[in-house]
Amino acid sequence: MSTKKEEKDIIKFLEYSVGKSGFSLESKVASTLSKTFHVSREVSYFDKDEKKGRRVDLIVRKQFPPESSFDKNKISHVGQVNFIIECKNIPGNIWIFSEEKEEERVTIPEWVSLTDSLGKEDPVRKTIPIWPIKNIPYVAGYDEFVFDKEKSNRSKKESNNLFSAIYSVTKAAAFEKTSIKESLDLTQYFDLKQKFIIHFMFIQPLILFSGKIFVTTYDGDTPTFRQVDWVQMKKDYVSKEYKEKRGEIHIVNVDKLDEYMELAMEHFSIGSQKIIQTQEKFRTAKNSLKHV
């Protein structure tokens, strides 16, 4: 048994160590999001490149439209957003991105549908956004620098925290998509008696960072730097085992987490009214898949 003095020393040590670790940020994020989202921590996924199991910090989920929108006497078909989250607690580092010019983009988020096999007849296709989230800078290239060595996990200029986070959430999102698809494929063969059927899911990779985020643009050879709260970049990873090119990765300063989640949910649930109005089409689509 520890003495009271030893216990105090241990607590001081843990307060300091946990405060500097990713575990501290992960716990803070989980506590914040659990008020309005379903939160899972340290979720396993299989890295097909490395042929080994890994873990992503958090997966948080939320359904839409809200329960109050539906007829209580009928089974309702809803959507869900799954955020695949990696937390990076490195306040001494700066992440910098090359901002791309403002333009109208057509981009399809990563999603899986119970009735995806119906192709163009899948009612989900008329409810999804086909553009990136507005008011979040769109970026391409990136780099990472140590600004304050005392608050960094690396002592040298070059660091790979951002690189590793990007590929971690990309691979974890790919695994989540496959897992969801397998579950939905099984679901179609049964008459479910629950109040709601999760008919489709968006899968959004998200990196939360405690350091500063900057974007840069060039006027000739002269760079201009601007601090921002968040950025989004095209998901683009190809290997022998992966071809991940649909949707974006979102990178957000953790202090803006609440604002980001509100913005993201508003974006992904843009088709809520359509979902409510066309419930019969969702039911018909699901019933057309029955085999037993």
PDB file of C-alpha atoms in Angstrom:
ATOM      1  CA  MET A   1       0.000   0.000   0.000  1.00  0.00           C
ATOM      2  CA  SER A   2       1.220   3.505  -0.804  1.00  0.00           C
ATOM      3  CA  THR A   3       1.708   6.046   1.938  1.00  0.00           C
ATOM      4  CA  LYS A   4      -0.239   9.323   1.690  1.00  0.00           C
ATOM      5  CA  LYS A   5       2.937  11.114   0.599  1.00  0.00           C
ATOM      6  CA  GLU A   6       3.618   8.511  -2.095  1.00  0.00           C
ATOM      7  CA  GLU A   7       0.034   8.741  -3.268  1.00  0.00           C
ATOM      8  CA  LYS A   8       0.268  12.535  -3.554  1.00  0.00           C
ATOM      9  CA  ASP A   9       3.509  12.212  -5.514  1.00  0.00           C
ATOM     10  CA  ILE A  10       1.905   9.660  -7.829  1.00  0.00           C
ATOM     11  CA  ILE A  11      -1.120  11.897  -8.384  1.00  0.00           C
ATOM     12  CA  LYS A  12       1.131  14.865  -9.195  1.00  0.00           C
ATOM     13  CA  PHE A  13       3.086  12.692 -11.606  1.00  0.00           C
ATOM     14  CA  LEU A  14      -0.099  11.471 -13.296  1.00  0.00           C
ATOM     15  CA  GLU A  15      -1.566  14.973 -13.515  1.00  0.00           C
ATOM     16  CA  TYR A  16       1.577  16.165 -15.297  1.00  0.00           C
ATOM     17  CA  SER A  17       2.032  13.112 -17.512  1.00  0.00           C
ATOM     18  CA  VAL A  18      -1.606  12.667 -18.512  1.00  0.00           C
ATOM     19  CA  GLY A  19      -1.937  16.408 -19.104  1.00  0.00           C
ATOM     20  CA  LYS A  20       0.776  16.246 -21.751  1.00  0.00           C
ATOM     21  CA  SER A  21      -0.430  13.026 -23.355  1.00  0.00           C
ATOM     22  CA  GLY A  22      -2.977  12.317 -26.046  1.00  0.00           C
ATOM     23  CA  PHE A  23      -4.991  10.431 -23.429  1.00  0.00           C
ATOM     24  CA  SER A  24      -5.867  13.742 -21.771  1.00  0.00           C
ATOM     25  CA  LEU A  25      -7.189  15.271 -24.989  1.00  0.00           C
ATOM     26  CA  GLU A  26      -9.031  12.080 -25.882  1.00  0.00           C
ATOM     27  CA  SER A  27     -10.746  12.058 -22.464  1.00  0.00           C
ATOM     28  CA  LYS A  28     -11.721  15.717 -22.795  1.00  0.00           C
ATOM     29  CA  VAL A  29     -13.188  15.164 -26.245  1.00  0.00           C
ATOM     30  CA  ALA A  30     -15.053  12.017 -25.176  1.00  0.00           C
ATOM     31  CA  SER A  31     -16.551  13.821 -22.187  1.00  0.00           C
ATOM     32  CA  THR A  32     -17.676  16.761 -24.323  1.00  0.00           C
ATOM     33  CA  LEU A  33     -19.204  14.717 -27.126  1.00  0.00           C
ATOM     34  CA  SER A  34     -20.903  12.112 -24.928  1.00  0.00           C
ATOM     35  CA  LYS A  35     -23.531  14.730 -24.040  1.00  0.00           C
ATOM     36  CA  THR A  36     -25.019  14.591 -27.542  1.00  0.00           C
ATOM     37  CA  PHE A  37     -23.267  11.725 -29.364  1.00  0.00           C
ATOM     38  CA  HIS A  38     -22.732   8.021 -28.833  1.00  0.00           C
ATOM     39  CA  VAL A  39     -19.004   7.693 -28.079  1.00  0.00           C
ATOM     40  CA  SER A  40     -16.726   4.633 -28.426  1.00  0.00           C
ATOM     41  CA  ARG A  41     -13.088   4.855 -27.302  1.00  0.00           C
ATOM     42  CA  GLU A  42      -9.986   3.006 -28.478  1.00  0.00           C
ATOM     43  CA  VAL A  43     -11.765   1.277 -31.356  1.00  0.00           C
ATOM     44  CA  SER A  44      -9.866  -1.487 -33.141  1.00  0.00           C
ATOM     45  CA  TYR A  45      -9.317  -1.637 -36.876  1.00  0.00           C
ATOM     46  CA  PHE A  46      -7.148  -3.760 -39.158  1.00  0.00           C
ATOM     47  CA  ASP A  47      -4.365  -2.082 -41.103  1.00  0.00           C
ATOM     48  CA  LYS A  48      -4.215  -4.057 -44.354  1.00  0.00           C
ATOM     49  CA  ASP A  49      -0.897  -2.500 -45.382  1.00  0.00           C
ATOM     50  CA  GLU A  50       0.884  -3.511 -42.189  1.00  0.00           C
ATOM     51  CA  LYS A  51      -1.176  -6.679 -41.654  1.00  0.00           C
ATOM     52  CA  LYS A  52      -1.789  -5.832 -38.012  1.00  0.00           C
ATOM     53  CA  GLY A  53      -4.478  -4.570 -35.685  1.00  0.00           C
ATOM     54  CA  ARG A  54      -4.443  -0.935 -34.610  1.00  0.00           C
ATOM     55  CA  ARG A  55      -6.688   1.416 -32.672  1.00  0.00           C
ATOM     56  CA  VAL A  56      -8.260   4.762 -33.461  1.00  0.00           C
ATOM     57  CA  ASP A  57      -8.917   7.096 -30.524  1.00  0.00           C
ATOM     58  CA  LEU A  58     -12.671   7.614 -30.902  1.00  0.00           C
ATOM     59  CA  ILE A  59     -15.653   6.869 -33.066  1.00  0.00           C
ATOM     60  CA  VAL A  60     -18.664   9.067 -32.314  1.00  0.00           C
ATOM     61  CA  ARG A  61     -22.082   8.603 -33.897  1.00  0.00           C
ATOM     62  CA  LYS A  62     -25.311  10.540 -34.179  1.00  0.00           C
ATOM     63  CA  GLN A  63     -28.584   9.775 -35.952  1.00  0.00           C
ATOM     64  CA  PHE A  64     -30.755  12.183 -37.911  1.00  0.00           C
ATOM     65  CA  PRO A  65     -33.475  13.404 -38.362  1.00  0.00           C
ATOM     66  CA  PRO A  66     -34.551  13.581 -34.676  1.00  0.00           C
ATOM     67  CA  GLU A  67     -37.004  11.050 -33.276  1.00  0.00           C
ATOM     68  CA  SER A  68     -39.714  13.687 -32.853  1.00  0.00           C
ATOM     69  CA  SER A  69     -39.894  14.101 -36.651  1.00  0.00           C
ATOM     70  CA  PHE A  70     -41.538  10.722 -37.292  1.00  0.00           C
ATOM     71  CA  ASP A  71     -44.829   8.907 -36.899  1.00  0.00           C
ATOM     72  CA  LYS A  72     -44.471   6.936 -33.655  1.00  0.00           C
ATOM     73  CA  ASN A  73     -46.666   4.150 -35.000  1.00  0.00           C
ATOM     74  CA  LYS A  74     -44.362   3.279 -37.900  1.00  0.00           C
ATOM     75  CA  ILE A  75     -40.788   2.077 -38.210  1.00  0.00           C
ATOM     76  CA  SER A  76     -38.699   5.037 -39.332  1.00  0.00           C
ATOM     77  CA  HIS A  77     -35.665   4.997 -41.605  1.00  0.00           C
ATOM     78  CA  VAL A  78     -32.880   7.365 -40.541  1.00  0.00           C
ATOM     79  CA  GLY A  79     -29.319   8.316 -41.367  1.00  0.00           C
ATOM     80  CA  GLN A  80     -26.273   8.427 -39.132  1.00  0.00           C
ATOM     81  CA  VAL A  81     -22.931  10.221 -39.138  1.00  0.00           C
ATOM     82  CA  ASN A  82     -19.886   8.308 -37.880  1.00  0.00           C
ATOM     83  CA  PHE A  83     -16.888  10.506 -37.054  1.00  0.00           C
ATOM     84  CA  ILE A  84     -13.594   8.578 -37.016  1.00  0.00           C
ATOM     85  CA  ILE A  85     -11.422  10.637 -34.657  1.00  0.00           C
ATOM     86  CA  GLU A  86      -7.710  10.807 -33.949  1.00  0.00           C
ATOM     87  CA  CYS A  87      -6.591  13.208 -31.191  1.00  0.00           C
ATOM     88  CA  LYS A  88      -3.206  14.947 -31.314  1.00  0.00           C
ATOM     89  CA  ASN A  89      -2.316  16.799 -28.118  1.00  0.00           C
ATOM     90  CA  ILE A  90       0.762  18.726 -29.267  1.00  0.00           C
ATOM     91  CA  PRO A  91       0.244  22.421 -28.411  1.00  0.00           C
ATOM     92  CA  GLY A  92       3.889  23.199 -29.208  1.00  0.00           C
ATOM     93  CA  ASN A  93       3.520  22.285 -32.885  1.00  0.00           C
ATOM     94  CA  ILE A  94       2.144  24.165 -35.870  1.00  0.00           C
ATOM     95  CA  TRP A  95       0.407  22.480 -38.784  1.00  0.00           C
ATOM     96  CA  ILE A  96       0.495  24.422 -42.021  1.00  0.00           C
ATOM     97  CA  PHE A  97      -1.466  23.739 -45.202  1.00  0.00           C
ATOM     98  CA  SER A  98      -1.504  25.121 -48.750  1.00  0.00           C
ATOM     99  CA  GLU A  99      -4.903  26.681 -49.327  1.00  0.00           C
ATOM    100  CA  GLU A 100      -6.551  25.995 -52.668  1.00  0.00           C
ATOM    101  CA  LYS A 101      -8.451  28.647 -54.564  1.00  0.00           C
ATOM    102  CA  GLU A 102     -12.143  29.097 -53.873  1.00  0.00           C
ATOM    103  CA  GLU A 103     -14.192  27.255 -56.477  1.00  0.00           C
ATOM    104  CA  GLU A 104     -17.388  25.296 -56.807  1.00  0.00           C
ATOM    105  CA  ARG A 105     -16.522  21.668 -56.044  1.00  0.00           C
ATOM    106  CA  VAL A 106     -18.591  18.566 -56.510  1.00  0.00           C
ATOM    107  CA  THR A 107     -17.516  15.973 -53.969  1.00  0.00           C
ATOM    108  CA  ILE A 108     -19.323  12.954 -52.590  1.00  0.00           C
ATOM    109  CA  PRO A 109     -18.833  12.106 -48.902  1.00  0.00           C
ATOM    110  CA  GLU A 110     -18.001   8.552 -47.872  1.00  0.00           C
ATOM    111  CA  TRP A 111     -21.255   6.734 -47.181  1.00  0.00           C
ATOM    112  CA  VAL A 112     -22.824   3.280 -47.021  1.00  0.00           C
ATOM    113  CA  SER A 113     -26.487   2.491 -47.642  1.00  0.00           C
ATOM    114  CA  LEU A 114     -28.695  -0.469 -46.846  1.00  0.00           C
ATOM    115  CA  THR A 115     -30.138  -0.188 -50.361  1.00  0.00           C
ATOM    116  CA  ASP A 116     -26.950   0.774 -52.196  1.00  0.00           C
ATOM    117  CA  SER A 117     -27.428  -2.188 -54.567  1.00  0.00           C
ATOM    118  CA  LEU A 118     -30.436  -0.385 -56.080  1.00  0.00           C
ATOM    119  CA  GLY A 119     -28.076   2.111 -57.679  1.00  0.00           C
ATOM    120  CA  LYS A 120     -29.865   5.235 -58.905  1.00  0.00           C
ATOM    121  CA  GLU A 121     -33.105   3.972 -57.366  1.00  0.00           C
ATOM    122  CA  ASP A 122     -31.638   4.128 -53.866  1.00  0.00           C
ATOM    123  CA  PRO A 123     -33.598   6.932 -52.111  1.00  0.00           C
ATOM    124  CA  VAL A 124     -30.503   7.816 -50.084  1.00  0.00           C
ATOM    125  CA  ARG A 125     -28.863   9.317 -53.177  1.00  0.00           C
ATOM    126  CA  LYS A 126     -31.329  12.208 -53.155  1.00  0.00           C
ATOM    127  CA  THR A 127     -30.522  13.199 -49.570  1.00  0.00           C
ATOM    128  CA  ILE A 128     -26.719  13.486 -49.488  1.00  0.00           C
ATOM    129  CA  PRO A 129     -24.676  16.690 -49.917  1.00  0.00           C
ATOM    130  CA  ILE A 130     -22.537  16.816 -53.060  1.00  0.00           C
ATOM    131  CA  TRP A 131     -20.188  19.597 -51.987  1.00  0.00           C
ATOM    132  CA  PRO A 132     -17.650  20.131 -49.192  1.00  0.00           C
ATOM    133  CA  ILE A 133     -18.616  21.933 -45.997  1.00  0.00           C
ATOM    134  CA  LYS A 134     -18.765  25.645 -46.703  1.00  0.00           C
ATOM    135  CA  ASN A 135     -16.615  28.120 -44.764  1.00  0.00           C
ATOM    136  CA  ILE A 136     -13.874  25.569 -44.075  1.00  0.00           C
ATOM    137  CA  PRO A 137     -10.691  26.231 -46.104  1.00  0.00           C
ATOM    138  CA  TYR A 138      -9.927  23.565 -48.698  1.00  0.00           C
ATOM    139  CA  VAL A 139      -6.245  22.599 -48.642  1.00  0.00           C
ATOM    140  CA  ALA A 140      -3.763  20.312 -50.355  1.00  0.00           C
ATOM    141  CA  GLY A 141      -0.098  20.112 -49.277  1.00  0.00           C
ATOM    142  CA  TYR A 142       0.891  20.204 -45.618  1.00  0.00           C
ATOM    143  CA  ASP A 143       3.842  20.373 -43.245  1.00  0.00           C
ATOM    144  CA  GLU A 144       4.504  20.338 -39.502  1.00  0.00           C
ATOM    145  CA  PHE A 145       6.875  22.444 -37.416  1.00  0.00           C
ATOM    146  CA  VAL A 146       7.930  22.511 -33.785  1.00  0.00           C
ATOM    147  CA  PHE A 147       7.296  26.003 -32.410  1.00  0.00           C
ATOM    148  CA  ASP A 148       7.690  25.332 -28.671  1.00  0.00           C
ATOM    149  CA  LYS A 149       9.930  22.373 -27.791  1.00  0.00           C
ATOM    150  CA  GLU A 150       8.619  22.296 -24.220  1.00  0.00           C
ATOM    151  CA  LYS A 151       5.106  21.644 -25.489  1.00  0.00           C
ATOM    152  CA  SER A 152       6.027  19.314 -28.318  1.00  0.00           C
ATOM    153  CA  ASN A 153       6.567  15.581 -28.492  1.00  0.00           C
ATOM    154  CA  ARG A 154       9.471  16.065 -30.889  1.00  0.00           C
ATOM    155  CA  SER A 155      12.671  18.071 -30.502  1.00  0.00           C
ATOM    156  CA  LYS A 156      13.524  18.459 -34.164  1.00  0.00           C
ATOM    157  CA  LYS A 157      11.990  20.616 -36.848  1.00  0.00           C
ATOM    158  CA  GLU A 158      10.515  17.810 -38.913  1.00  0.00           C
ATOM    159  CA  SER A 159       7.823  15.691 -37.306  1.00  0.00           C
ATOM    160  CA  ASN A 160       5.358  13.073 -38.513  1.00  0.00           C
ATOM    161  CA  ASN A 161       2.352  13.560 -36.209  1.00  0.00           C
ATOM    162  CA  LEU A 162       0.146  14.988 -38.948  1.00  0.00           C
ATOM    163  CA  PHE A 163       1.240  12.403 -41.505  1.00  0.00           C
ATOM    164  CA  SER A 164       0.510   9.500 -39.165  1.00  0.00           C
ATOM    165  CA  ALA A 165      -2.856  10.945 -38.114  1.00  0.00           C
ATOM    166  CA  ILE A 166      -3.984  11.336 -41.729  1.00  0.00           C
ATOM    167  CA  TYR A 167      -3.227   7.738 -42.589  1.00  0.00           C
ATOM    168  CA  SER A 168      -4.610   6.423 -39.312  1.00  0.00           C
ATOM    169  CA  VAL A 169      -8.050   8.013 -39.790  1.00  0.00           C
ATOM    170  CA  THR A 170      -8.043   7.065 -43.494  1.00  0.00           C
ATOM    171  CA  LYS A 171      -7.444   3.384 -42.777  1.00  0.00           C
ATOM    172  CA  ALA A 172      -9.768   3.330 -39.767  1.00  0.00           C
ATOM    173  CA  ALA A 173     -12.519   4.912 -41.877  1.00  0.00           C
ATOM    174  CA  ALA A 174     -11.990   2.272 -44.582  1.00  0.00           C
ATOM    175  CA  PHE A 175     -12.322  -0.484 -41.986  1.00  0.00           C
ATOM    176  CA  GLU A 176     -15.438   1.157 -40.532  1.00  0.00           C
ATOM    177  CA  LYS A 177     -16.994   1.328 -43.997  1.00  0.00           C
ATOM    178  CA  THR A 178     -16.365  -2.377 -44.600  1.00  0.00           C
ATOM    179  CA  SER A 179     -17.765  -3.297 -41.170  1.00  0.00           C
ATOM    180  CA  ILE A 180     -20.883  -1.210 -41.701  1.00  0.00           C
ATOM    181  CA  LYS A 181     -21.418  -2.667 -45.162  1.00  0.00           C
ATOM    182  CA  GLU A 182     -21.255  -6.205 -43.768  1.00  0.00           C
ATOM    183  CA  SER A 183     -23.775  -5.311 -41.047  1.00  0.00           C
ATOM    184  CA  LEU A 184     -26.169  -3.662 -43.487  1.00  0.00           C
ATOM    185  CA  ASP A 185     -25.912  -6.559 -45.928  1.00  0.00           C
ATOM    186  CA  LEU A 186     -26.972  -8.893 -43.100  1.00  0.00           C
ATOM    187  CA  THR A 187     -29.744  -6.540 -41.949  1.00  0.00           C
ATOM    188  CA  GLN A 188     -31.605  -6.677 -45.257  1.00  0.00           C
ATOM    189  CA  TYR A 189     -32.464 -10.353 -44.763  1.00  0.00           C
ATOM    190  CA  PHE A 190     -34.481  -9.821 -41.590  1.00  0.00           C
ATOM    191  CA  ASP A 191     -37.691  -8.136 -40.512  1.00  0.00           C
ATOM    192  CA  LEU A 192     -36.431  -5.814 -37.814  1.00  0.00           C
ATOM    193  CA  LYS A 193     -38.807  -4.887 -35.028  1.00  0.00           C
ATOM    194  CA  GLN A 194     -36.990  -1.876 -33.592  1.00  0.00           C
ATOM    195  CA  LYS A 195     -38.420   1.610 -33.830  1.00  0.00           C
ATOM    196  CA  PHE A 196     -35.713   2.889 -36.163  1.00  0.00           C
ATOM    197  CA  ILE A 197     -33.725   1.404 -39.012  1.00  0.00           C
ATOM    198  CA  ILE A 198     -30.393   3.083 -39.674  1.00  0.00           C
ATOM    199  CA  HIS A 199     -30.707   3.058 -43.440  1.00  0.00           C
ATOM    200  CA  PHE A 200     -27.421   4.753 -44.307  1.00  0.00           C
ATOM    201  CA  MET A 201     -24.304   6.141 -42.659  1.00  0.00           C
ATOM    202  CA  PHE A 202     -21.779   8.827 -43.493  1.00  0.00           C
ATOM    203  CA  ILE A 203     -18.182   8.097 -42.477  1.00  0.00           C
ATOM    204  CA  GLN A 204     -16.157  11.212 -41.686  1.00  0.00           C
ATOM    205  CA  PRO A 205     -12.439  11.077 -40.741  1.00  0.00           C
ATOM    206  CA  LEU A 206     -11.611  13.824 -38.230  1.00  0.00           C
ATOM    207  CA  ILE A 207      -8.302  14.891 -36.652  1.00  0.00           C
ATOM    208  CA  LEU A 208      -8.469  17.044 -33.516  1.00  0.00           C
ATOM    209  CA  PHE A 209      -5.343  19.081 -32.797  1.00  0.00           C
ATOM    210  CA  SER A 210      -4.375  21.164 -29.758  1.00  0.00           C
ATOM    211  CA  GLY A 211      -1.747  23.189 -31.619  1.00  0.00           C
ATOM    212  CA  LYS A 212      -2.121  26.014 -34.115  1.00  0.00           C
ATOM    213  CA  ILE A 213      -3.331  25.603 -37.691  1.00  0.00           C
ATOM    214  CA  PHE A 214      -2.221  27.915 -40.497  1.00  0.00           C
ATOM    215  CA  VAL A 215      -2.955  28.101 -44.199  1.00  0.00           C
ATOM    216  CA  THR A 216      -0.678  29.707 -46.747  1.00  0.00           C
ATOM    217  CA  THR A 217      -1.245  31.208 -50.173  1.00  0.00           C
ATOM    218  CA  TYR A 218       1.268  32.638 -52.619  1.00  0.00           C
ATOM    219  CA  ASP A 219       1.362  35.910 -54.511  1.00  0.00           C
ATOM    220  CA  GLY A 220       4.176  35.137 -56.895  1.00  0.00           C
ATOM    221  CA  ASP A 221       7.040  33.947 -54.705  1.00  0.00           C
ATOM    222  CA  THR A 222       5.741  35.625 -51.543  1.00  0.00           C
ATOM    223  CA  PRO A 223       3.794  33.468 -49.055  1.00  0.00           C
ATOM    224  CA  THR A 224       0.957  34.805 -46.934  1.00  0.00           C
ATOM    225  CA  PHE A 225       0.085  33.013 -43.689  1.00  0.00           C
ATOM    226  CA  ARG A 226      -3.287  32.977 -41.956  1.00  0.00           C
ATOM    227  CA  GLN A 227      -4.281  31.217 -38.747  1.00  0.00           C
ATOM    228  CA  VAL A 228      -7.528  29.238 -39.023  1.00  0.00           C
ATOM    229  CA  ASP A 229      -9.698  27.033 -36.811  1.00  0.00           C
ATOM    230  CA  TRP A 230     -10.081  24.155 -39.262  1.00  0.00           C
ATOM    231  CA  VAL A 231      -9.308  22.852 -42.733  1.00  0.00           C
ATOM    232  CA  GLN A 232     -10.523  20.097 -45.031  1.00  0.00           C
ATOM    233  CA  MET A 233      -8.474  18.102 -47.515  1.00  0.00           C
ATOM    234  CA  LYS A 234      -9.258  15.482 -50.123  1.00  0.00           C
ATOM    235  CA  LYS A 235      -8.975  11.923 -48.862  1.00  0.00           C
ATOM    236  CA  ASP A 236      -6.428  10.455 -51.244  1.00  0.00           C
ATOM    237  CA  TYR A 237      -4.589   7.276 -50.326  1.00  0.00           C
ATOM    238  CA  VAL A 238      -3.752   4.431 -52.691  1.00  0.00           C
ATOM    239  CA  SER A 239      -1.688   1.321 -51.975  1.00  0.00           C
ATOM    240  CA  LYS A 240      -1.810  -2.341 -52.891  1.00  0.00           C
ATOM    241  CA  GLU A 241      -4.579  -2.808 -50.308  1.00  0.00           C
ATOM    242  CA  TYR A 242      -6.370   0.560 -50.374  1.00  0.00           C
ATOM    243  CA  LYS A 243      -7.997   2.931 -52.814  1.00  0.00           C
ATOM    244  CA  GLU A 244      -9.434   5.712 -50.667  1.00  0.00           C
ATOM    245  CA  LYS A 245     -10.419   8.730 -52.729  1.00  0.00           C
ATOM    246  CA  ARG A 246     -13.984   9.623 -51.749  1.00  0.00           C
ATOM    247  CA  GLY A 247     -14.746  12.425 -49.318  1.00  0.00           C
ATOM    248  CA  GLU A 248     -12.576  14.686 -47.194  1.00  0.00           C
ATOM    249  CA  ILE A 249     -10.504  14.561 -44.022  1.00  0.00           C
ATOM    250  CA  HIS A 250     -11.359  17.331 -41.570  1.00  0.00           C
ATOM    251  CA  ILE A 251      -8.664  18.778 -39.299  1.00  0.00           C
ATOM    252  CA  VAL A 252      -9.943  20.923 -36.436  1.00  0.00           C
ATOM    253  CA  ASN A 253      -8.473  22.859 -33.523  1.00  0.00           C
ATOM    254  CA  VAL A 254      -9.922  21.158 -30.459  1.00  0.00           C
ATOM    255  CA  ASP A 255     -11.034  24.491 -28.955  1.00  0.00           C
ATOM    256  CA  LYS A 256     -13.524  24.754 -31.829  1.00  0.00           C
ATOM    257  CA  LEU A 257     -14.899  21.242 -31.424  1.00  0.00           C
ATOM    258  CA  ASP A 258     -18.458  22.256 -30.502  1.00  0.00           C
ATOM    259  CA  GLU A 259     -18.738  24.718 -33.385  1.00  0.00           C
ATOM    260  CA  TYR A 260     -17.335  22.176 -35.822  1.00  0.00           C
ATOM    261  CA  MET A 261     -19.683  19.376 -34.767  1.00  0.00           C
ATOM    262  CA  GLU A 262     -22.681  21.660 -35.160  1.00  0.00           C
ATOM    263  CA  LEU A 263     -21.465  22.736 -38.608  1.00  0.00           C
ATOM    264  CA  ALA A 264     -20.738  19.154 -39.688  1.00  0.00           C
ATOM    265  CA  MET A 265     -24.080  17.757 -38.511  1.00  0.00           C
ATOM    266  CA  GLU A 266     -25.911  20.574 -40.282  1.00  0.00           C
ATOM    267  CA  HIS A 267     -24.005  19.713 -43.465  1.00  0.00           C
ATOM    268  CA  PHE A 268     -24.577  15.951 -43.376  1.00  0.00           C
ATOM    269  CA  SER A 269     -28.225  16.205 -42.350  1.00  0.00           C
ATOM    270  CA  ILE A 270     -29.070  18.636 -45.155  1.00  0.00           C
ATOM    271  CA  GLY A 271     -31.473  16.041 -46.578  1.00  0.00           C
ATOM    272  CA  SER A 272     -33.432  15.551 -43.345  1.00  0.00           C
ATOM    273  CA  GLN A 273     -36.640  17.076 -44.673  1.00  0.00           C
ATOM    274  CA  LYS A 274     -36.448  14.874 -47.755  1.00  0.00           C
ATOM    275  CA  ILE A 275     -35.945  11.799 -45.548  1.00  0.00           C
ATOM    276  CA  ILE A 276     -39.017  12.699 -43.491  1.00  0.00           C
ATOM    277  CA  GLN A 277     -41.167  13.339 -46.557  1.00  0.00           C
ATOM    278  CA  THR A 278     -40.150  10.157 -48.429  1.00  0.00           C
ATOM    279  CA  GLN A 279     -40.245   7.554 -45.662  1.00  0.00           C
ATOM    280  CA  GLU A 280     -42.478   5.323 -47.770  1.00  0.00           C
ATOM    281  CA  LYS A 281     -39.825   5.223 -50.501  1.00  0.00           C
ATOM    282  CA  PHE A 282     -37.227   4.149 -47.933  1.00  0.00           C
ATOM    283  CA  ARG A 283     -39.525   1.373 -46.675  1.00  0.00           C
ATOM    284  CA  THR A 284     -40.282   0.194 -50.210  1.00  0.00           C
ATOM    285  CA  ALA A 285     -36.596   0.173 -51.106  1.00  0.00           C
ATOM    286  CA  LYS A 286     -35.725  -1.876 -48.023  1.00  0.00           C
ATOM    287  CA  ASN A 287     -38.591  -4.324 -48.578  1.00  0.00           C
ATOM    288  CA  SER A 288     -37.515  -4.890 -52.194  1.00  0.00           C
ATOM    289  CA  LEU A 289     -34.317  -6.490 -50.868  1.00  0.00           C
ATOM    290  CA  LYS A 290     -36.036  -9.176 -48.797  1.00  0.00           C
ATOM    291  CA  HIS A 291     -34.949 -12.728 -49.507  1.00  0.00           C
ATOM    292  CA  VAL A 292     -36.347 -14.508 -46.422  1.00  0.00           C
TER     293      VAL A 292
END
